[in-house]
Amino acid sequence: VDPARLQSSRDTTAAEAQRALDGKTKPPGSLGRLESLAIQLAVIQQTLTPVVDRGRICIFAADHGVTAEGVSAYPPQVTAEMTRVFARGGSAIGVLAREAAVDVEVIDVGVDAPAESLPGVVHAKVRRGSRNFAHEPAMTFEEVERAVEVGREAARRAARAGVQALGLGEMGIGNTTSAATLLSALTGAPAICTVGRGTGIDDAGLECKRAVVARALSYHAVTMGAPGSIDPRRALACVGGLEIAALVGAALEAPGHRMVVIVDGFIATVGVLTAARLAPPSELGRILPALVFAHQSAERGHGLALEAFRTLEHGAAPIHLRPLLDLGLRLGEGTGSALAIPLLRAAAHLLCDMATFEEAGVSGELRR
Amino acid sequence: VDPARLQSSRDTTAAEAQRALDGKTKPPGSLGRLESLAIQLAVIQQTLTPVVDRGRICIFAADHGVTAEGVSAYPPQVTAEMTRVFARGGSAIGVLAREAAVDVEVIDVGVDAPAESLPGVVHAKVRRGSRNFAHEPAMTFEEVERAVEVGREAARRAARAGVQALGLGEMGIGNTTSAATLLSALTGAPAICTVGRGTGIDDAGLECKRAVVARALSYHAVTMGAPGSIDPRRALACVGGLEIAALVGAALEAPGHRMVVIVDGFIATVGVLTAARLAPPSELGRILPALVFAHQSAERGHGLALEAFRTLEHGAAPIHLRPLLDLGLRLGEGTGSALAIPLLRAAAHLLCDMATFEEAGVSGELRR
């Protein structure tokens, strides 16, 4: 598809959706963010009657060698244990997904446990956990490619199932450390701006985590490239994680299938940011308008990760970097994505189902 | 009920709900505001397994004589016209309520149209619109009492129907002018802090609206009392509206029936604030903990109206003055309340349905 033609067709749909909303029985603009969300859905689906009937949360799960440095409040086996809880539905995301009537797909990209010990999970293990990036690259390029492909395949599977809204989630003890390091590498921001408490480490743990991230950044600096001219593929391999690479793949693939991509909190945002940095400029105009940031995470680096999208916009329609919800969540698993689903549905239904002033016989002419 | 005993039973339930949440398969506190919401629902319903199966949005509708001063972007007949649209389901609240699976009850407290012209509406008209408070009191005390009783009866009707979550909404061309004047009277804040664009008046209209509010405040100053020692009942009669008085009644009545009261935007918040100022101190400890502010409205005075609750807390458990959602809505009708319902349900289900670390066999002990 010619990018200029794509953009023009998007602009036309956006203008038509705006006009349709302005004819509804309400003061113009009075539904605020729900109106821009409805327009975004119309543009993604290229229709004035968008639907969000089928939603899915993909939880990419993997372990992290860097947990050997004592960066997490929980032991690494919790990744496998929680992966089993997801499959049984007793987790927070299980509860929220049922409530939002979306399905959950748990994908083992790199959990450090035998596949047969994880029933009810999509088996796509690239290796049993990434390497400890305090001392060596977390992944080889080939492992990164395979993990990205796991994410792409998950997006294609969702598209084949008729999913219109793909929520990105993750599970991986140690993955805020990986995401913080990756975010520092991509933005040049120091560890103090990107490292937070994750699952809830104490002050001493936070100090240690910051030091691990700072050391890893210098250790991999030559390979990754200088801030400003960093190679995002190398950064992902050096300090990323298998589930983060899968998030990259899903974010690259889903927009081509007319799915809205609902980005969860800190880890998912860093994954999608990495995808946007890796994508060819011609793809960015499709990826960025497909994104909805679900919620403002309580994890420290999330605001910075969102801000980092500003430098990417390349003249495409502005994306809403302000997340839909701000509830102080810091759990991951796609919980924020699940909570955002009812708002997407509401926006789509307002555009489809509200009466117009004309249909309703209401005096829509402003008096001024 | 002895207030001290009530408080102690609330404290016990809150502590037990907190303990239950801390045992769930997630880091402590990681569900943020949803955790405090779950605890609030547990306290209101006095159970560790709260439910929000049945929700209802009450839309109190009335007209305002003050529209004669040219304060609104729409002509006053829009109140009756929109009341008919509500009954047919084509309004924004109709769409959002269907999506949230809650019912909508439209109550005519004072629409300036014959009852028989408003099918599908609860007929409880006190009079056809309040008087123009630019020149005389909007209502007599007797009219206020009757309108308050309409709201109380709506809350009792909801309780009889098994409603656990009562959303407060309103419709009334001119009612941001009435609410702004009432808020100024209750807080002493000048018109510039309380008057906004309502349905969307232009700059000249905004100037005019501010002047109308400022003049009304001086006109009624002697009757209402000085700021600081204002009589909220007199203020409500002088510059309030029939639907605002009904909101007061609903807010006074609903908490006694173990319902959570979901306060919509600017008008509903001013109504509930007035109720809190009117309530005897012994009742405040029941009313304030029943409130959930649904969304931060884009209407100017809403932040101030929320802040005004701070002076009321009287040692009761702190209430969350920060609304759940911030989507730039400025429509009223209870639209924000309807959008908040899925979050309340999510919170209740997390407390009821999530597995504990023990049940799930997950290593819940923090490593620190």
Short mmCIF file of C-alpha atoms in Angstrom, two decimals, chain B residues 86-342:
data_model
loop_
_atom_site.label_atom_id
_atom_site.label_comp_id
_atom_site.label_asym_id
_atom_site.label_seq_id
_atom_site.Cartn_x
_atom_site.Cartn_y
_atom_site.Cartn_z
CA PHE B 86 -33.37 9.13 27.07
CA ALA B 87 -36.60 7.19 27.19
CA ARG B 88 -35.96 5.90 23.66
CA GLY B 89 -32.34 4.91 24.40
CA GLY B 90 -30.60 6.94 21.67
CA SER B 91 -28.71 9.25 24.01
CA ALA B 92 -25.09 8.85 25.10
CA ILE B 93 -26.23 7.56 28.50
CA GLY B 94 -28.55 5.07 26.80
CA VAL B 95 -25.66 3.65 24.79
CA LEU B 96 -23.25 3.60 27.74
CA ALA B 97 -25.80 2.09 30.13
CA ARG B 98 -26.54 -0.78 27.73
CA GLU B 99 -22.81 -1.37 27.36
CA ALA B 100 -22.38 -1.41 31.16
CA ALA B 101 -25.54 -3.49 31.64
CA VAL B 102 -27.16 -1.05 34.04
CA ASP B 103 -30.66 0.35 33.84
CA VAL B 104 -31.55 3.98 33.43
CA GLU B 105 -34.42 5.68 35.21
CA VAL B 106 -35.36 9.13 33.99
CA ILE B 107 -37.21 11.18 36.59
CA ASP B 108 -39.03 14.37 35.67
CA VAL B 109 -38.61 16.59 38.73
CA GLY B 110 -39.36 19.78 36.90
CA VAL B 111 -39.25 19.68 33.12
CA ASP B 112 -41.11 22.57 31.53
CA ALA B 113 -43.39 20.32 29.46
CA PRO B 114 -46.67 18.49 30.17
CA ALA B 115 -46.13 15.11 31.85
CA GLU B 116 -48.10 13.37 29.10
CA SER B 117 -45.56 14.61 26.53
CA LEU B 118 -42.78 12.68 28.28
CA PRO B 119 -43.48 8.95 27.94
CA GLY B 120 -41.25 6.38 29.65
CA VAL B 121 -40.35 8.83 32.40
CA VAL B 122 -41.06 8.70 36.15
CA HIS B 123 -43.51 11.53 36.73
CA ALA B 124 -42.57 13.47 39.84
CA LYS B 125 -42.80 17.02 38.57
CA VAL B 126 -42.67 19.56 41.39
CA ARG B 127 -43.21 22.49 39.04
CA ARG B 128 -42.48 23.31 35.41
CA GLY B 129 -38.97 24.62 35.92
CA SER B 130 -37.44 26.61 38.75
CA ARG B 131 -37.90 30.38 38.85
CA ASN B 132 -35.30 32.73 37.37
CA PHE B 133 -32.93 33.19 40.31
CA ALA B 134 -31.52 36.35 38.74
CA HIS B 135 -34.66 38.04 40.10
CA GLU B 136 -36.24 35.80 42.77
CA PRO B 137 -35.53 32.60 44.69
CA ALA B 138 -35.47 29.59 42.36
CA MET B 139 -37.67 27.51 44.66
CA THR B 140 -39.74 27.80 47.81
CA PHE B 141 -38.65 25.69 50.79
CA GLU B 142 -41.68 23.52 50.21
CA GLU B 143 -40.64 22.91 46.58
CA VAL B 144 -37.13 22.07 47.73
CA GLU B 145 -38.51 19.57 50.24
CA ARG B 146 -40.67 17.94 47.60
CA ALA B 147 -37.78 17.70 45.10
CA VAL B 148 -35.48 16.26 47.79
CA GLU B 149 -38.16 13.68 48.53
CA VAL B 150 -38.30 12.77 44.81
CA GLY B 151 -34.59 11.94 45.02
CA ARG B 152 -35.00 10.00 48.27
CA GLU B 153 -37.83 7.99 46.76
CA ALA B 154 -35.72 7.20 43.67
CA ALA B 155 -32.99 5.83 45.98
CA ARG B 156 -35.52 3.74 47.93
CA ARG B 157 -36.98 2.43 44.65
CA ALA B 158 -33.47 1.41 43.54
CA ALA B 159 -32.83 -0.30 46.88
CA ARG B 160 -36.10 -2.24 46.55
CA ALA B 161 -35.00 -3.35 43.06
CA GLY B 162 -31.78 -4.77 44.53
CA VAL B 163 -29.50 -2.10 43.08
CA GLN B 164 -26.05 -2.07 44.71
CA ALA B 165 -24.58 0.81 42.70
CA LEU B 166 -26.60 3.97 42.18
CA GLY B 167 -25.26 6.36 39.56
CA LEU B 168 -26.40 9.95 39.83
CA GLY B 169 -27.06 11.83 36.62
CA GLU B 170 -29.00 14.88 35.50
CA MET B 171 -30.36 16.79 32.55
CA GLY B 172 -31.37 20.41 32.59
CA ILE B 173 -30.48 23.21 30.21
CA GLY B 174 -29.10 25.97 32.45
CA ASN B 175 -28.03 23.72 35.29
CA THR B 176 -24.32 24.48 35.15
CA THR B 177 -25.32 28.08 35.92
CA SER B 178 -27.37 26.97 38.90
CA ALA B 179 -24.66 24.56 40.12
CA ALA B 180 -21.93 27.18 39.72
CA THR B 181 -23.93 29.72 41.74
CA LEU B 182 -24.68 27.16 44.44
CA LEU B 183 -21.00 26.14 44.57
CA SER B 184 -19.96 29.77 44.90
CA ALA B 185 -22.48 30.22 47.71
CA LEU B 186 -21.31 27.09 49.56
CA THR B 187 -17.58 27.77 49.23
CA GLY B 188 -17.30 31.54 48.99
CA ALA B 189 -15.41 31.13 45.71
CA PRO B 190 -16.11 33.86 43.14
CA ALA B 191 -17.95 33.21 39.88
CA ILE B 192 -14.69 33.12 37.93
CA CYS B 193 -13.75 29.89 39.77
CA THR B 194 -17.08 28.14 39.37
CA VAL B 195 -18.53 29.20 36.01
CA GLY B 196 -17.52 27.21 32.93
CA ARG B 197 -18.72 26.81 29.38
CA GLY B 198 -21.38 24.20 30.17
CA THR B 199 -22.68 22.75 26.92
CA GLY B 200 -20.27 25.01 25.05
CA ILE B 201 -21.00 28.74 25.20
CA ASP B 202 -18.59 31.09 23.48
CA ASP B 203 -16.45 33.78 25.13
CA ALA B 204 -19.20 36.41 25.16
CA GLY B 205 -21.63 33.86 26.61
CA LEU B 206 -19.14 32.96 29.31
CA GLU B 207 -18.78 36.62 30.30
CA CYS B 208 -22.55 36.97 30.47
CA LYS B 209 -22.90 33.75 32.51
CA ARG B 210 -20.28 34.92 35.01
CA ALA B 211 -22.04 38.25 35.39
CA VAL B 212 -25.40 36.53 35.96
CA VAL B 213 -23.88 34.30 38.66
CA ALA B 214 -22.07 37.19 40.35
CA ARG B 215 -25.24 39.32 40.42
CA ALA B 216 -27.32 36.42 41.74
CA LEU B 217 -24.83 35.87 44.54
CA SER B 218 -25.15 39.47 45.72
CA TYR B 219 -28.90 39.51 45.18
CA HIS B 220 -29.41 36.48 47.49
CA ALA B 221 -26.50 37.18 49.87
CA VAL B 222 -28.62 38.35 52.78
CA THR B 223 -31.03 35.40 52.55
CA MET B 224 -28.34 32.76 52.10
CA GLY B 225 -26.01 34.05 54.79
CA ALA B 226 -22.39 35.11 54.67
CA PRO B 227 -19.76 32.74 53.23
CA GLY B 228 -18.49 30.64 56.12
CA SER B 229 -21.85 30.66 57.85
CA ILE B 230 -24.05 30.01 54.85
CA ASP B 231 -27.31 28.14 55.29
CA PRO B 232 -27.10 25.38 52.65
CA ARG B 233 -30.87 24.86 52.66
CA ARG B 234 -31.47 28.52 51.87
CA ALA B 235 -28.73 28.50 49.23
CA LEU B 236 -30.33 25.50 47.55
CA ALA B 237 -33.73 27.22 47.51
CA CYS B 238 -32.35 30.55 46.29
CA VAL B 239 -30.07 29.44 43.45
CA GLY B 240 -30.41 25.66 43.11
CA GLY B 241 -32.58 23.67 40.76
CA LEU B 242 -35.24 21.03 41.12
CA GLU B 243 -32.99 18.24 39.76
CA ILE B 244 -30.16 19.40 42.02
CA ALA B 245 -32.49 19.15 45.03
CA ALA B 246 -33.43 15.64 43.89
CA LEU B 247 -29.72 14.75 43.66
CA VAL B 248 -29.41 15.97 47.25
CA GLY B 249 -32.22 13.63 48.29
CA ALA B 250 -30.76 10.63 46.51
CA ALA B 251 -27.34 11.26 48.07
CA LEU B 252 -28.87 11.54 51.55
CA GLU B 253 -30.96 8.39 51.19
CA ALA B 254 -28.89 5.86 49.22
CA PRO B 255 -26.05 5.27 51.72
CA GLY B 256 -28.53 4.01 54.32
CA HIS B 257 -29.42 1.20 51.91
CA ARG B 258 -25.83 -0.02 51.51
CA MET B 259 -25.61 1.33 47.99
CA VAL B 260 -22.45 2.84 46.60
CA VAL B 261 -23.26 6.27 45.17
CA ILE B 262 -21.48 6.93 41.87
CA VAL B 263 -21.27 10.66 41.49
CA ASP B 264 -21.13 11.88 37.89
CA GLY B 265 -19.61 15.23 36.94
CA PHE B 266 -19.99 18.86 37.97
CA ILE B 267 -23.73 19.13 38.68
CA ALA B 268 -23.96 15.81 40.52
CA THR B 269 -20.88 16.65 42.59
CA VAL B 270 -22.37 20.00 43.62
CA GLY B 271 -25.62 18.20 44.49
CA VAL B 272 -23.81 15.67 46.66
CA LEU B 273 -21.72 18.43 48.26
CA THR B 274 -24.94 20.23 49.16
CA ALA B 275 -26.29 16.99 50.65
CA ALA B 276 -23.14 16.60 52.73
CA ARG B 277 -23.46 20.18 53.98
CA LEU B 278 -27.11 19.60 54.88
CA ALA B 279 -26.61 16.24 56.56
CA PRO B 280 -26.37 16.00 60.34
CA PRO B 281 -22.78 15.20 61.44
CA SER B 282 -23.92 11.75 62.58
CA GLU B 283 -24.99 10.95 59.01
CA LEU B 284 -21.79 12.19 57.36
CA GLY B 285 -19.86 9.12 58.48
CA ARG B 286 -22.28 7.03 56.45
CA ILE B 287 -22.65 9.32 53.41
CA LEU B 288 -19.02 10.17 52.64
CA PRO B 289 -17.73 6.57 52.59
CA ALA B 290 -20.53 5.63 50.17
CA LEU B 291 -19.31 8.05 47.49
CA VAL B 292 -17.30 7.22 44.41
CA PHE B 293 -16.49 10.13 42.12
CA ALA B 294 -16.78 8.71 38.64
CA HIS B 295 -14.81 11.12 36.52
CA GLN B 296 -13.05 14.44 36.42
CA SER B 297 -15.27 16.66 34.34
CA ALA B 298 -13.91 19.16 31.85
CA GLU B 299 -16.34 21.72 33.33
CA ARG B 300 -14.47 24.42 35.15
CA GLY B 301 -15.87 24.23 38.68
CA HIS B 302 -15.60 20.48 39.14
CA GLY B 303 -12.14 20.43 40.72
CA LEU B 304 -13.22 23.05 43.25
CA ALA B 305 -16.43 21.13 44.04
CA LEU B 306 -14.35 18.02 44.77
CA GLU B 307 -11.87 19.96 46.90
CA ALA B 308 -14.75 21.35 48.95
CA PHE B 309 -15.35 17.86 50.38
CA ARG B 310 -12.05 18.08 52.25
CA THR B 311 -13.47 20.40 54.87
CA LEU B 312 -16.20 17.88 55.64
CA GLU B 313 -14.34 14.79 56.58
CA HIS B 314 -14.87 15.06 60.34
CA GLY B 315 -12.40 12.34 61.23
CA ALA B 316 -14.23 9.73 59.17
CA ALA B 317 -12.22 7.46 56.89
CA PRO B 318 -10.70 9.59 54.13
CA ILE B 319 -12.67 9.54 50.91
CA HIS B 320 -11.07 9.40 47.49
CA LEU B 321 -11.65 12.84 46.05
CA ARG B 322 -9.70 11.95 42.92
CA PRO B 323 -12.23 10.64 40.40
CA LEU B 324 -11.75 7.20 38.85
CA LEU B 325 -11.68 8.45 35.27
CA ASP B 326 -10.35 11.54 33.55
CA LEU B 327 -11.57 11.49 29.97
CA GLY B 328 -12.46 15.12 29.39
CA LEU B 329 -16.21 14.45 29.48
CA ARG B 330 -18.60 17.36 29.98
CA LEU B 331 -21.96 15.90 29.10
CA GLY B 332 -23.68 14.97 32.34
CA GLU B 333 -26.63 12.54 32.00
CA GLY B 334 -24.72 10.17 34.30
CA THR B 335 -22.37 9.22 31.44
CA GLY B 336 -19.32 9.19 33.72
CA SER B 337 -21.19 7.09 36.29
CA ALA B 338 -22.00 4.49 33.65
CA LEU B 339 -18.37 4.37 32.53
CA ALA B 340 -17.23 3.83 36.12
CA ILE B 341 -19.44 0.77 36.64
CA PRO B 342 -17.04 -1.74 35.01
#
